[in-house]
Amino acid sequence: MKQIAHDQPLLVAEGLSKWYGRQIGCRDVSLALYEGEVLAVAGESGSGKTTLLQLLSGQLEPTAGRVLYRMRDGVTRELAALGQAERRFLFRTDWGYVHQDPVLGLRMAVSAGANVGERLMAVGWRHYGRIRGTASSWLDRVEIDRSRIDDAPITYSGGMRQRLQIARNLITQPRLVFMDEPTGGLDVSVQARLLDLVRGLVAELGLAVIVVTHDLAVARLLSHRIMVMKGGEAIETGLTDQVLDDPHEPYTQLLVSSILPP
Amino acid sequence: MHMQGGARLPVVSGVAFAVRPGECVVLAGPSGVGKSSILRMIYGSYRCDRGHILVRNGDVTIDVAAAEPRQIIALRRHLIGYVSQFLRALPRVTTIDVVAEPIVTVGVSREEARRRAAELLRRVNIPERLLGLPPATFSGGEQQRVNIARGFLPDLPVLLLDEPTASLDAVNRAAVVDLIAEKKRQGTAIIAVVHDDDVRAAIADTIIDISRFASAA
Amino acid sequence: MSGPTYNFAYLDEQTKRMIRRAILKAIAVPGYQVPFASREMPMPYGWGTGGVQVTAAILGPDDVLKVIDQGSDDTTNAVSIRKFFAKTAGVRTTTCTTEATVIQTRHRIPEAPLGEGQVLVYQVPIPEPLRFLEPRETETRRMHALAEYGLIHVKLYEDIARHGHIATTYAYPVQVDGRYVMDPSPTPKFDNPKMNDCAALQLFGAGREKRIYAIPPHTTVVSLDFDDHPFERYRFDAPCALCGATDSYLDEVITDDEGGRMFACSDTDYCEKRRATNRDDAVPGNGPGAPAMDAASR
């Protein structure tokens, strides 16, 4: 426990703000994320959670504030100071990004095996048999039948596509994964399966995850901590069960009381 | 407690007690007096407005009331166990894995964790054939016993029990009383909310009447 | 037709200078696609407008020009481009590979080794090797800039997954000088090894796509592959039905409407020279023992 209490955060955001002209995207958000920690960013659409995710993952440049990341070599660096090549390398190796719509995160016309193996090829793997073997074992882990390895994801169901996207991201064993509404648009039973799978993988691999969701049930199931956003600001943060069982902010109380009973 | 519309519902105030290793403290008082809320504050699910909840681990003392979320997560993993009134079942996870999970997350191998989980589930009389099924469809009593097994599997210094025997028959109540006695012998500090007089008599070393701390609302 | 109404080699001098600048840059950065202001030519896109512009920009009065299309000097495309430069530049033309100083080609590299002082000009339809998997030009350019070439292997992976081997037989991607990945235009992969350490200058012109790229003489050109599926040269396993050559790239020629066919050198100059110098070795016509299609790759 002492060890956990004394280590360095993996990702730190300091006073992040983003303005779209006079429109506010996100205002003065700060957070620290540690290895193995799952943070849910919750809020209604337009609350700034996707803007925040893009700022944290370096896809958007903040109007003010900065994001720091501790690289694999242990050195903490400012995201904005990384070169484009370094940032893209980070995205292919140490980070994952799971899109709500798997079409954005997959190559739909390319086989599942190549989709999953792409990151390995991108970091220099040049042995077909080993790439395929590793891709197969990842299909197992996301519960996709190995016999589907040569099928393109265009032939997959929504849930399978999402699981494939997850395998594609995790194959290089990233330390940090961003997820944008990973269960959005899926049937309830498919959602449950996906959440369970993600939950298992996150625990097993010790992943740090920032998951954006409007669904507090998803937040409860996946996350250790939660940040509730409204109008671009983080209005309440804390342990997930703390915030959901005993919400302090009126807006959070409203969100919590809007959940349908299971 | 905080409720919608800015209303504040004071629940308890000025609560003070201490629990020693191997001791079982039972919180008593009528329903709605705030017994479960106290357990949740100790577990970190509810925040306290004032005061301290100190947990000693070796020579380090941590104040739950002031702890960072990360520290509370670590506390739950390594120091404080909690058996809630109801099992929060996860979709698709089998009974045996529901029970084994808390020790898998602290590094016990899955095989070993499952072996220990199966043993404990046998002691609370969950039939072998149910172990591979998710508990969501089980009866209330079965779910509660799964929940107890999950809470009792890790050997943590502090254990919080919220109505652990509420929906159990006499045989299973006895089994749970046995488990609690065993934990006490191991030196676990236990704080329990129990309505059943027999069970309370069997496990309590100290009984604290919470109604005297109840806030005049 | 009256008088020399065209500037030398059709294009005006300013345009030729612009193209030469692009060519120089392409030579300086081997394999890199240099944008250039491709002009309208008196022929449709797809007929070699890129190659023609490159040829026009480098041609001098003393050059000897050869033009081939699929290895052949006498197809429509080759004949008309040859005539075009004979008329607009008045240069000498030839069908002999060794005699030519500038060779414009579509889809082949001649069999005879090229030497110093020769320039091979390729006509290129699609210069971007990454386009198959990444249609966004902004993205492929960034990938080239950052040397992010994992995607090329995704394409080769797909080949093996679908066919059990790398089934790409033409436009087979290469890496030039250890840096840029390049599409060698739709030449058969049989020709790929000829690009490596070639003594001649190789220039590539894509008219519709407005790109020029180059391989300077004696540059390392590596065909991409996997460790366990190495690059293999492919050639139909038979001697040329006309000259008996066993080392040249063969075309399948249909000889009748009853399934008769023969395999002959695609490089007509090479084939004719062999027949002229070595008549005794020639295998006449197409025998009944013509190789079957299932004679797969060597």
CSV table of N, CA, C and O in Angstrom, one decimal, chain A residues 63-169:
chain,number,residue,atom,x,y,z
A,63,THR,N,-6.4,25.5,-24.8
A,63,THR,CA,-6.2,27.0,-24.8
A,63,THR,C,-5.4,27.4,-23.6
A,63,THR,O,-4.6,28.3,-23.7
A,64,ALA,N,-5.5,26.7,-22.5
A,64,ALA,CA,-4.7,26.9,-21.3
A,64,ALA,C,-4.5,25.6,-20.6
A,64,ALA,O,-5.3,24.7,-20.7
A,65,GLY,N,-3.4,25.5,-19.8
A,65,GLY,CA,-3.1,24.3,-19.1
A,65,GLY,C,-2.2,23.4,-19.8
A,65,GLY,O,-1.8,23.6,-20.9
A,66,ARG,N,-1.9,22.3,-19.1
A,66,ARG,CA,-1.0,21.3,-19.8
A,66,ARG,C,-1.3,19.9,-19.3
A,66,ARG,O,-1.9,19.7,-18.3
A,67,VAL,N,-0.8,18.9,-20.1
A,67,VAL,CA,-0.9,17.5,-19.8
A,67,VAL,C,0.5,16.9,-19.7
A,67,VAL,O,1.3,17.2,-20.6
A,68,LEU,N,0.7,16.2,-18.6
A,68,LEU,CA,2.0,15.6,-18.4
A,68,LEU,C,1.8,14.1,-18.4
A,68,LEU,O,0.9,13.6,-17.9
A,69,TYR,N,2.8,13.4,-19.0
A,69,TYR,CA,2.7,11.9,-19.1
A,69,TYR,C,4.1,11.3,-18.7
A,69,TYR,O,5.1,11.7,-19.2
A,70,ARG,N,4.0,10.3,-17.9
A,70,ARG,CA,5.2,9.6,-17.5
A,70,ARG,C,5.5,8.5,-18.5
A,70,ARG,O,4.7,7.5,-18.6
A,71,MET,N,6.5,8.7,-19.3
A,71,MET,CA,6.8,7.7,-20.4
A,71,MET,C,7.4,6.4,-19.9
A,71,MET,O,7.7,6.3,-18.7
A,72,ARG,N,7.5,5.5,-20.8
A,72,ARG,CA,8.0,4.1,-20.3
A,72,ARG,C,9.4,4.2,-19.7
A,72,ARG,O,9.7,3.3,-18.9
A,73,ASP,N,10.2,5.2,-20.1
A,73,ASP,CA,11.5,5.3,-19.5
A,73,ASP,C,11.5,6.0,-18.2
A,73,ASP,O,12.5,6.2,-17.6
A,74,GLY,N,10.3,6.3,-17.7
A,74,GLY,CA,10.2,6.9,-16.3
A,74,GLY,C,10.2,8.4,-16.3
A,74,GLY,O,10.0,9.0,-15.2
A,75,VAL,N,10.5,9.0,-17.4
A,75,VAL,CA,10.6,10.4,-17.5
A,75,VAL,C,9.3,11.0,-17.8
A,75,VAL,O,8.6,10.6,-18.7
A,76,THR,N,8.9,12.0,-16.9
A,76,THR,CA,7.6,12.7,-17.2
A,76,THR,C,7.8,13.8,-18.1
A,76,THR,O,8.6,14.7,-17.9
A,77,ARG,N,6.9,13.8,-19.2
A,77,ARG,CA,7.1,14.9,-20.2
A,77,ARG,C,5.8,15.6,-20.5
A,77,ARG,O,4.7,15.0,-20.3
A,78,GLU,N,5.9,16.8,-20.9
A,78,GLU,CA,4.7,17.5,-21.3
A,78,GLU,C,4.3,17.1,-22.7
A,78,GLU,O,5.1,17.0,-23.6
A,79,LEU,N,3.0,16.8,-22.8
A,79,LEU,CA,2.5,16.3,-24.1
A,79,LEU,C,2.7,17.2,-25.2
A,79,LEU,O,3.1,16.8,-26.3
A,80,ALA,N,2.5,18.5,-25.0
A,80,ALA,CA,2.7,19.5,-26.0
A,80,ALA,C,4.1,19.6,-26.5
A,80,ALA,O,4.4,20.1,-27.6
A,81,ALA,N,5.0,19.2,-25.7
A,81,ALA,CA,6.4,19.3,-26.0
A,81,ALA,C,6.9,18.1,-26.8
A,81,ALA,O,8.1,18.1,-27.3
A,82,LEU,N,6.1,17.1,-26.9
A,82,LEU,CA,6.5,15.9,-27.7
A,82,LEU,C,6.4,16.2,-29.2
A,82,LEU,O,5.5,16.9,-29.6
A,83,GLY,N,7.3,15.7,-30.0
A,83,GLY,CA,7.2,15.8,-31.4
A,83,GLY,C,6.1,15.0,-31.9
A,83,GLY,O,5.6,14.1,-31.2
A,84,GLN,N,5.6,15.3,-33.1
A,84,GLN,CA,4.5,14.5,-33.7
A,84,GLN,C,4.9,13.0,-33.8
A,84,GLN,O,4.0,12.2,-33.5
A,85,ALA,N,6.1,12.7,-34.2
A,85,ALA,CA,6.5,11.3,-34.3
A,85,ALA,C,6.4,10.6,-32.9
A,85,ALA,O,5.9,9.5,-32.8
A,86,GLU,N,6.9,11.3,-31.9
A,86,GLU,CA,6.8,10.7,-30.5
A,86,GLU,C,5.4,10.5,-30.1
A,86,GLU,O,5.1,9.5,-29.5
A,87,ARG,N,4.6,11.5,-30.4
A,87,ARG,CA,3.2,11.4,-29.9
A,87,ARG,C,2.5,10.2,-30.6
A,87,ARG,O,1.7,9.5,-30.0
A,88,ARG,N,2.7,10.1,-31.9
A,88,ARG,CA,2.1,9.0,-32.7
A,88,ARG,C,2.6,7.7,-32.2
A,88,ARG,O,1.9,6.7,-32.2
A,89,PHE,N,3.9,7.6,-31.9
A,89,PHE,CA,4.5,6.4,-31.4
A,89,PHE,C,3.8,6.0,-30.1
A,89,PHE,O,3.4,4.8,-29.9
A,90,LEU,N,3.6,7.0,-29.2
A,90,LEU,CA,2.9,6.8,-27.9
A,90,LEU,C,1.6,6.1,-28.2
A,90,LEU,O,1.1,5.2,-27.5
A,91,PHE,N,0.9,6.7,-29.2
A,91,PHE,CA,-0.5,6.2,-29.5
A,91,PHE,C,-0.5,4.8,-30.0
A,91,PHE,O,-1.5,4.1,-29.9
A,92,ARG,N,0.6,4.4,-30.6
A,92,ARG,CA,0.6,3.0,-31.2
A,92,ARG,C,1.1,2.0,-30.2
A,92,ARG,O,1.1,0.8,-30.5
A,93,THR,N,1.7,2.5,-29.1
A,93,THR,CA,2.4,1.5,-28.2
A,93,THR,C,1.9,1.6,-26.8
A,93,THR,O,1.2,0.7,-26.3
A,94,ASP,N,2.1,2.7,-26.1
A,94,ASP,CA,1.8,2.8,-24.7
A,94,ASP,C,0.4,3.3,-24.4
A,94,ASP,O,-0.1,3.2,-23.3
A,95,TRP,N,-0.3,3.7,-25.4
A,95,TRP,CA,-1.7,4.2,-25.3
A,95,TRP,C,-2.6,3.4,-26.1
A,95,TRP,O,-2.2,2.8,-27.2
A,96,GLY,N,-3.9,3.4,-25.7
A,96,GLY,CA,-4.9,2.8,-26.6
A,96,GLY,C,-6.0,3.8,-26.7
A,96,GLY,O,-6.2,4.7,-25.8
A,97,TYR,N,-6.8,3.8,-27.7
A,97,TYR,CA,-8.0,4.7,-27.8
A,97,TYR,C,-9.2,3.9,-28.4
A,97,TYR,O,-9.1,3.4,-29.5
A,98,VAL,N,-10.2,3.6,-27.5
A,98,VAL,CA,-11.3,2.9,-28.0
A,98,VAL,C,-12.4,3.8,-28.3
A,98,VAL,O,-12.9,4.6,-27.5
A,99,HIS,N,-12.8,3.9,-29.6
A,99,HIS,CA,-13.8,4.8,-30.1
A,99,HIS,C,-15.2,4.2,-29.8
A,99,HIS,O,-15.4,3.0,-29.8
A,100,GLN,N,-16.2,5.1,-29.6
A,100,GLN,CA,-17.5,4.6,-29.5
A,100,GLN,C,-18.0,3.8,-30.7
A,100,GLN,O,-18.6,2.8,-30.6
A,101,ASP,N,-17.6,4.4,-31.9
A,101,ASP,CA,-18.0,3.7,-33.1
A,101,ASP,C,-16.8,2.9,-33.6
A,101,ASP,O,-15.8,3.5,-34.0
A,102,PRO,N,-16.8,1.6,-33.6
A,102,PRO,CA,-15.6,0.8,-33.9
A,102,PRO,C,-15.2,1.0,-35.4
A,102,PRO,O,-14.0,0.8,-35.7
A,103,VAL,N,-16.1,1.6,-36.2
A,103,VAL,CA,-15.7,1.8,-37.6
A,103,VAL,C,-14.5,2.8,-37.6
A,103,VAL,O,-13.6,2.8,-38.5
A,104,LEU,N,-14.5,3.7,-36.6
A,104,LEU,CA,-13.4,4.7,-36.5
A,104,LEU,C,-12.1,4.1,-36.0
A,104,LEU,O,-11.0,4.7,-36.3
A,105,GLY,N,-12.2,3.0,-35.3
A,105,GLY,CA,-11.0,2.5,-34.7
A,105,GLY,C,-10.5,1.2,-35.4
A,105,GLY,O,-9.5,0.7,-35.1
A,106,LEU,N,-11.2,0.8,-36.4
A,106,LEU,CA,-10.8,-0.4,-37.1
A,106,LEU,C,-10.7,-0.1,-38.6
A,106,LEU,O,-11.2,0.9,-39.1
A,107,ARG,N,-9.9,-1.0,-39.3
A,107,ARG,CA,-9.9,-1.0,-40.7
A,107,ARG,C,-11.0,-2.0,-41.2
A,107,ARG,O,-10.7,-3.2,-41.1
A,108,MET,N,-12.1,-1.5,-41.7
A,108,MET,CA,-13.2,-2.4,-41.8
A,108,MET,C,-13.0,-3.4,-43.0
A,108,MET,O,-13.6,-4.5,-43.0
A,109,ALA,N,-12.2,-3.1,-43.9
A,109,ALA,CA,-12.0,-4.0,-45.1
A,109,ALA,C,-10.9,-5.0,-44.9
A,109,ALA,O,-10.6,-5.8,-45.8
A,110,VAL,N,-10.2,-4.8,-43.8
A,110,VAL,CA,-9.0,-5.7,-43.6
A,110,VAL,C,-9.3,-6.7,-42.6
A,110,VAL,O,-10.1,-6.5,-41.7
A,111,SER,N,-8.7,-7.9,-42.7
A,111,SER,CA,-9.1,-9.0,-41.8
A,111,SER,C,-8.9,-8.7,-40.4
A,111,SER,O,-8.1,-7.8,-40.0
A,112,ALA,N,-9.6,-9.4,-39.5
A,112,ALA,CA,-9.5,-9.2,-38.1
A,112,ALA,C,-8.0,-9.4,-37.6
A,112,ALA,O,-7.5,-8.7,-36.8
A,113,GLY,N,-7.4,-10.4,-38.2
A,113,GLY,CA,-6.0,-10.7,-37.8
A,113,GLY,C,-5.1,-9.6,-38.1
A,113,GLY,O,-4.3,-9.2,-37.2
A,114,ALA,N,-5.3,-9.0,-39.2
A,114,ALA,CA,-4.4,-7.8,-39.6
A,114,ALA,C,-4.8,-6.6,-38.7
A,114,ALA,O,-3.9,-5.8,-38.4
A,115,ASN,N,-6.0,-6.4,-38.4
A,115,ASN,CA,-6.4,-5.3,-37.6
A,115,ASN,C,-5.8,-5.4,-36.2
A,115,ASN,O,-5.3,-4.5,-35.7
A,116,VAL,N,-5.8,-6.6,-35.7
A,116,VAL,CA,-5.2,-6.8,-34.3
A,116,VAL,C,-3.6,-6.8,-34.4
A,116,VAL,O,-3.0,-6.2,-33.6
A,117,GLY,N,-3.1,-7.3,-35.5
A,117,GLY,CA,-1.6,-7.4,-35.7
A,117,GLY,C,-1.0,-6.1,-36.1
A,117,GLY,O,0.2,-5.9,-36.1
A,118,GLU,N,-1.8,-5.1,-36.5
A,118,GLU,CA,-1.2,-3.9,-37.1
A,118,GLU,C,-0.2,-3.2,-36.2
A,118,GLU,O,0.9,-2.8,-36.7
A,119,ARG,N,-0.6,-3.0,-35.0
A,119,ARG,CA,0.4,-2.3,-34.1
A,119,ARG,C,1.7,-3.1,-34.0
A,119,ARG,O,2.7,-2.5,-33.8
A,120,LEU,N,1.6,-4.4,-34.0
A,120,LEU,CA,2.9,-5.2,-33.9
A,120,LEU,C,3.8,-4.9,-35.1
A,120,LEU,O,5.0,-4.7,-35.1
A,121,MET,N,3.1,-4.9,-36.3
A,121,MET,CA,3.8,-4.6,-37.5
A,121,MET,C,4.4,-3.1,-37.5
A,121,MET,O,5.5,-2.9,-38.0
A,122,ALA,N,3.6,-2.3,-36.9
A,122,ALA,CA,4.0,-0.9,-36.8
A,122,ALA,C,5.3,-0.7,-35.9
A,122,ALA,O,6.0,0.3,-36.1
A,123,VAL,N,5.4,-1.6,-35.0
A,123,VAL,CA,6.6,-1.4,-34.1
A,123,VAL,C,7.7,-2.4,-34.6
A,123,VAL,O,8.7,-2.6,-33.8
A,124,GLY,N,7.6,-2.9,-35.8
A,124,GLY,CA,8.7,-3.6,-36.4
A,124,GLY,C,8.7,-5.1,-36.4
A,124,GLY,O,9.6,-5.8,-36.8
A,125,TRP,N,7.5,-5.7,-36.0
A,125,TRP,CA,7.5,-7.2,-36.1
A,125,TRP,C,7.4,-7.6,-37.5
A,125,TRP,O,6.7,-7.0,-38.3
A,126,ARG,N,8.3,-8.6,-37.9
A,126,ARG,CA,8.4,-9.0,-39.3
A,126,ARG,C,8.3,-10.5,-39.5
A,126,ARG,O,8.8,-11.0,-40.4
A,127,HIS,N,7.6,-11.1,-38.5
A,127,HIS,CA,7.5,-12.6,-38.7
A,127,HIS,C,6.0,-12.9,-38.7
A,127,HIS,O,5.3,-12.8,-37.7
A,128,TYR,N,5.5,-13.3,-39.9
A,128,TYR,CA,4.1,-13.5,-40.1
A,128,TYR,C,3.5,-14.4,-39.1
A,128,TYR,O,2.5,-14.2,-38.4
A,129,GLY,N,4.2,-15.6,-38.9
A,129,GLY,CA,3.6,-16.6,-38.0
A,129,GLY,C,3.5,-16.1,-36.6
A,129,GLY,O,2.5,-16.4,-35.9
A,130,ARG,N,4.5,-15.3,-36.1
A,130,ARG,CA,4.4,-14.8,-34.7
A,130,ARG,C,3.3,-13.8,-34.6
A,130,ARG,O,2.6,-13.7,-33.6
A,131,ILE,N,3.2,-12.9,-35.6
A,131,ILE,CA,2.2,-11.9,-35.6
A,131,ILE,C,0.8,-12.5,-35.5
A,131,ILE,O,-0.1,-12.2,-34.7
A,132,ARG,N,0.6,-13.5,-36.4
A,132,ARG,CA,-0.7,-14.2,-36.4
A,132,ARG,C,-1.0,-14.9,-35.1
A,132,ARG,O,-2.1,-14.9,-34.6
A,133,GLY,N,0.1,-15.6,-34.6
A,133,GLY,CA,-0.1,-16.3,-33.3
A,133,GLY,C,-0.5,-15.4,-32.2
A,133,GLY,O,-1.5,-15.7,-31.4
A,134,THR,N,0.1,-14.2,-32.1
A,134,THR,CA,-0.2,-13.3,-31.1
A,134,THR,C,-1.6,-12.7,-31.3
A,134,THR,O,-2.4,-12.6,-30.3
A,135,ALA,N,-1.9,-12.4,-32.5
A,135,ALA,CA,-3.3,-11.9,-32.8
A,135,ALA,C,-4.3,-13.0,-32.4
A,135,ALA,O,-5.4,-12.6,-31.8
A,136,SER,N,-4.1,-14.2,-32.7
A,136,SER,CA,-5.0,-15.3,-32.3
A,136,SER,C,-5.2,-15.3,-30.8
A,136,SER,O,-6.4,-15.5,-30.4
A,137,SER,N,-4.2,-15.3,-30.1
A,137,SER,CA,-4.3,-15.4,-28.6
A,137,SER,C,-5.1,-14.2,-28.1
A,137,SER,O,-5.9,-14.3,-27.2
A,138,TRP,N,-5.0,-13.0,-28.8
A,138,TRP,CA,-5.8,-11.9,-28.4
A,138,TRP,C,-7.3,-12.0,-28.8
A,138,TRP,O,-8.1,-11.6,-28.1
A,139,LEU,N,-7.5,-12.7,-29.9
A,139,LEU,CA,-8.9,-13.0,-30.2
A,139,LEU,C,-9.5,-13.8,-29.1
A,139,LEU,O,-10.7,-13.6,-28.7
A,140,ASP,N,-8.8,-14.8,-28.7
A,140,ASP,CA,-9.2,-15.7,-27.5
A,140,ASP,C,-9.6,-14.8,-26.4
A,140,ASP,O,-10.7,-15.0,-25.8
A,141,ARG,N,-8.7,-13.9,-26.0
A,141,ARG,CA,-8.9,-13.1,-24.8
A,141,ARG,C,-10.1,-12.2,-24.9
A,141,ARG,O,-10.8,-11.9,-23.9
A,142,VAL,N,-10.5,-11.8,-26.1
A,142,VAL,CA,-11.7,-10.9,-26.3
A,142,VAL,C,-12.9,-11.8,-26.7
A,142,VAL,O,-13.9,-11.3,-27.2
A,143,GLU,N,-12.7,-13.1,-26.6
A,143,GLU,CA,-13.8,-14.0,-26.9
A,143,GLU,C,-14.4,-14.0,-28.3
A,143,GLU,O,-15.5,-14.0,-28.5
A,144,ILE,N,-13.4,-13.9,-29.2
A,144,ILE,CA,-13.8,-14.0,-30.6
A,144,ILE,C,-13.2,-15.3,-31.1
A,144,ILE,O,-12.0,-15.6,-30.9
A,145,ASP,N,-14.0,-16.1,-31.8
A,145,ASP,CA,-13.6,-17.4,-32.3
A,145,ASP,C,-12.4,-17.3,-33.2
A,145,ASP,O,-12.5,-16.5,-34.2
A,146,ARG,N,-11.4,-18.1,-33.0
A,146,ARG,CA,-10.2,-18.0,-33.9
A,146,ARG,C,-10.5,-18.2,-35.3
A,146,ARG,O,-9.8,-17.8,-36.2
A,147,SER,N,-11.6,-19.0,-35.6
A,147,SER,CA,-11.9,-19.3,-37.0
A,147,SER,C,-12.3,-18.0,-37.7
A,147,SER,O,-12.4,-18.0,-38.9
A,148,ARG,N,-12.6,-16.9,-37.0
A,148,ARG,CA,-13.0,-15.7,-37.7
A,148,ARG,C,-11.8,-14.8,-37.9
A,148,ARG,O,-12.0,-13.6,-38.4
A,149,ILE,N,-10.6,-15.2,-37.7
A,149,ILE,CA,-9.4,-14.4,-37.8
A,149,ILE,C,-9.2,-13.8,-39.2
A,149,ILE,O,-8.7,-12.7,-39.4
A,150,ASP,N,-9.7,-14.5,-40.3
A,150,ASP,CA,-9.4,-14.0,-41.6
A,150,ASP,C,-10.7,-13.2,-42.2
A,150,ASP,O,-10.7,-12.8,-43.3
A,151,ASP,N,-11.7,-13.1,-41.3
A,151,ASP,CA,-12.9,-12.3,-41.8
A,151,ASP,C,-12.7,-10.8,-41.5
A,151,ASP,O,-12.1,-10.5,-40.5
A,152,ALA,N,-13.2,-10.0,-42.4
A,152,ALA,CA,-13.1,-8.6,-42.1
A,152,ALA,C,-14.2,-8.2,-41.1
A,152,ALA,O,-15.3,-8.8,-41.1
A,153,PRO,N,-13.9,-7.2,-40.3
A,153,PRO,CA,-14.9,-6.8,-39.3
A,153,PRO,C,-16.2,-6.3,-39.8
A,153,PRO,O,-17.2,-6.2,-39.1
A,154,ILE,N,-16.2,-6.0,-41.1
A,154,ILE,CA,-17.5,-5.6,-41.7
A,154,ILE,C,-18.5,-6.8,-41.6
A,154,ILE,O,-19.7,-6.5,-41.6
A,155,THR,N,-18.0,-8.0,-41.4
A,155,THR,CA,-18.9,-9.2,-41.3
A,155,THR,C,-19.2,-9.4,-39.8
A,155,THR,O,-19.9,-10.4,-39.5
A,156,TYR,N,-18.7,-8.6,-38.9
A,156,TYR,CA,-18.9,-8.8,-37.4
A,156,TYR,C,-20.1,-8.1,-36.9
A,156,TYR,O,-20.5,-7.0,-37.5
A,157,SER,N,-20.6,-8.6,-35.8
A,157,SER,CA,-21.7,-7.8,-35.1
A,157,SER,C,-21.1,-6.7,-34.4
A,157,SER,O,-19.9,-6.6,-34.2
A,158,GLY,N,-22.0,-5.8,-33.9
A,158,GLY,CA,-21.5,-4.6,-33.2
A,158,GLY,C,-20.6,-4.9,-32.0
A,158,GLY,O,-19.6,-4.3,-31.7
A,159,GLY,N,-21.1,-5.9,-31.2
A,159,GLY,CA,-20.3,-6.3,-30.0
A,159,GLY,C,-19.0,-6.9,-30.3
A,159,GLY,O,-18.0,-6.6,-29.7
A,160,MET,N,-18.9,-7.7,-31.4
A,160,MET,CA,-17.7,-8.3,-31.8
A,160,MET,C,-16.7,-7.2,-32.3
A,160,MET,O,-15.5,-7.3,-32.0
A,161,ARG,N,-17.2,-6.3,-33.0
A,161,ARG,CA,-16.4,-5.2,-33.6
A,161,ARG,C,-15.7,-4.5,-32.4
A,161,ARG,O,-14.6,-4.1,-32.4
A,162,GLN,N,-16.5,-4.2,-31.4
A,162,GLN,CA,-16.0,-3.4,-30.2
A,162,GLN,C,-14.9,-4.3,-29.5
A,162,GLN,O,-13.9,-3.7,-29.1
A,163,ARG,N,-15.2,-5.6,-29.4
A,163,ARG,CA,-14.2,-6.4,-28.8
A,163,ARG,C,-12.9,-6.5,-29.6
A,163,ARG,O,-11.8,-6.5,-29.1
A,164,LEU,N,-13.1,-6.5,-30.9
A,164,LEU,CA,-11.9,-6.5,-31.8
A,164,LEU,C,-11.1,-5.2,-31.7
A,164,LEU,O,-9.9,-5.2,-31.6
A,165,GLN,N,-11.9,-4.1,-31.5
A,165,GLN,CA,-11.2,-2.9,-31.4
A,165,GLN,C,-10.3,-2.9,-30.1
A,165,GLN,O,-9.2,-2.3,-30.0
A,166,ILE,N,-10.9,-3.5,-29.1
A,166,ILE,CA,-10.2,-3.5,-27.8
A,166,ILE,C,-8.9,-4.4,-27.9
A,166,ILE,O,-7.8,-4.0,-27.5
A,167,ALA,N,-9.0,-5.5,-28.6
A,167,ALA,CA,-7.9,-6.4,-28.8
A,167,ALA,C,-6.8,-5.6,-29.6
A,167,ALA,O,-5.6,-5.7,-29.3
A,168,ARG,N,-7.2,-4.9,-30.6
A,168,ARG,CA,-6.3,-4.2,-31.5
A,168,ARG,C,-5.5,-3.2,-30.7
A,168,ARG,O,-4.3,-2.9,-30.9
A,169,ASN,N,-6.2,-2.6,-29.7
A,169,ASN,CA,-5.5,-1.6,-28.8
A,169,ASN,C,-4.6,-2.2,-27.8
A,169,ASN,O,-3.6,-1.6,-27.4
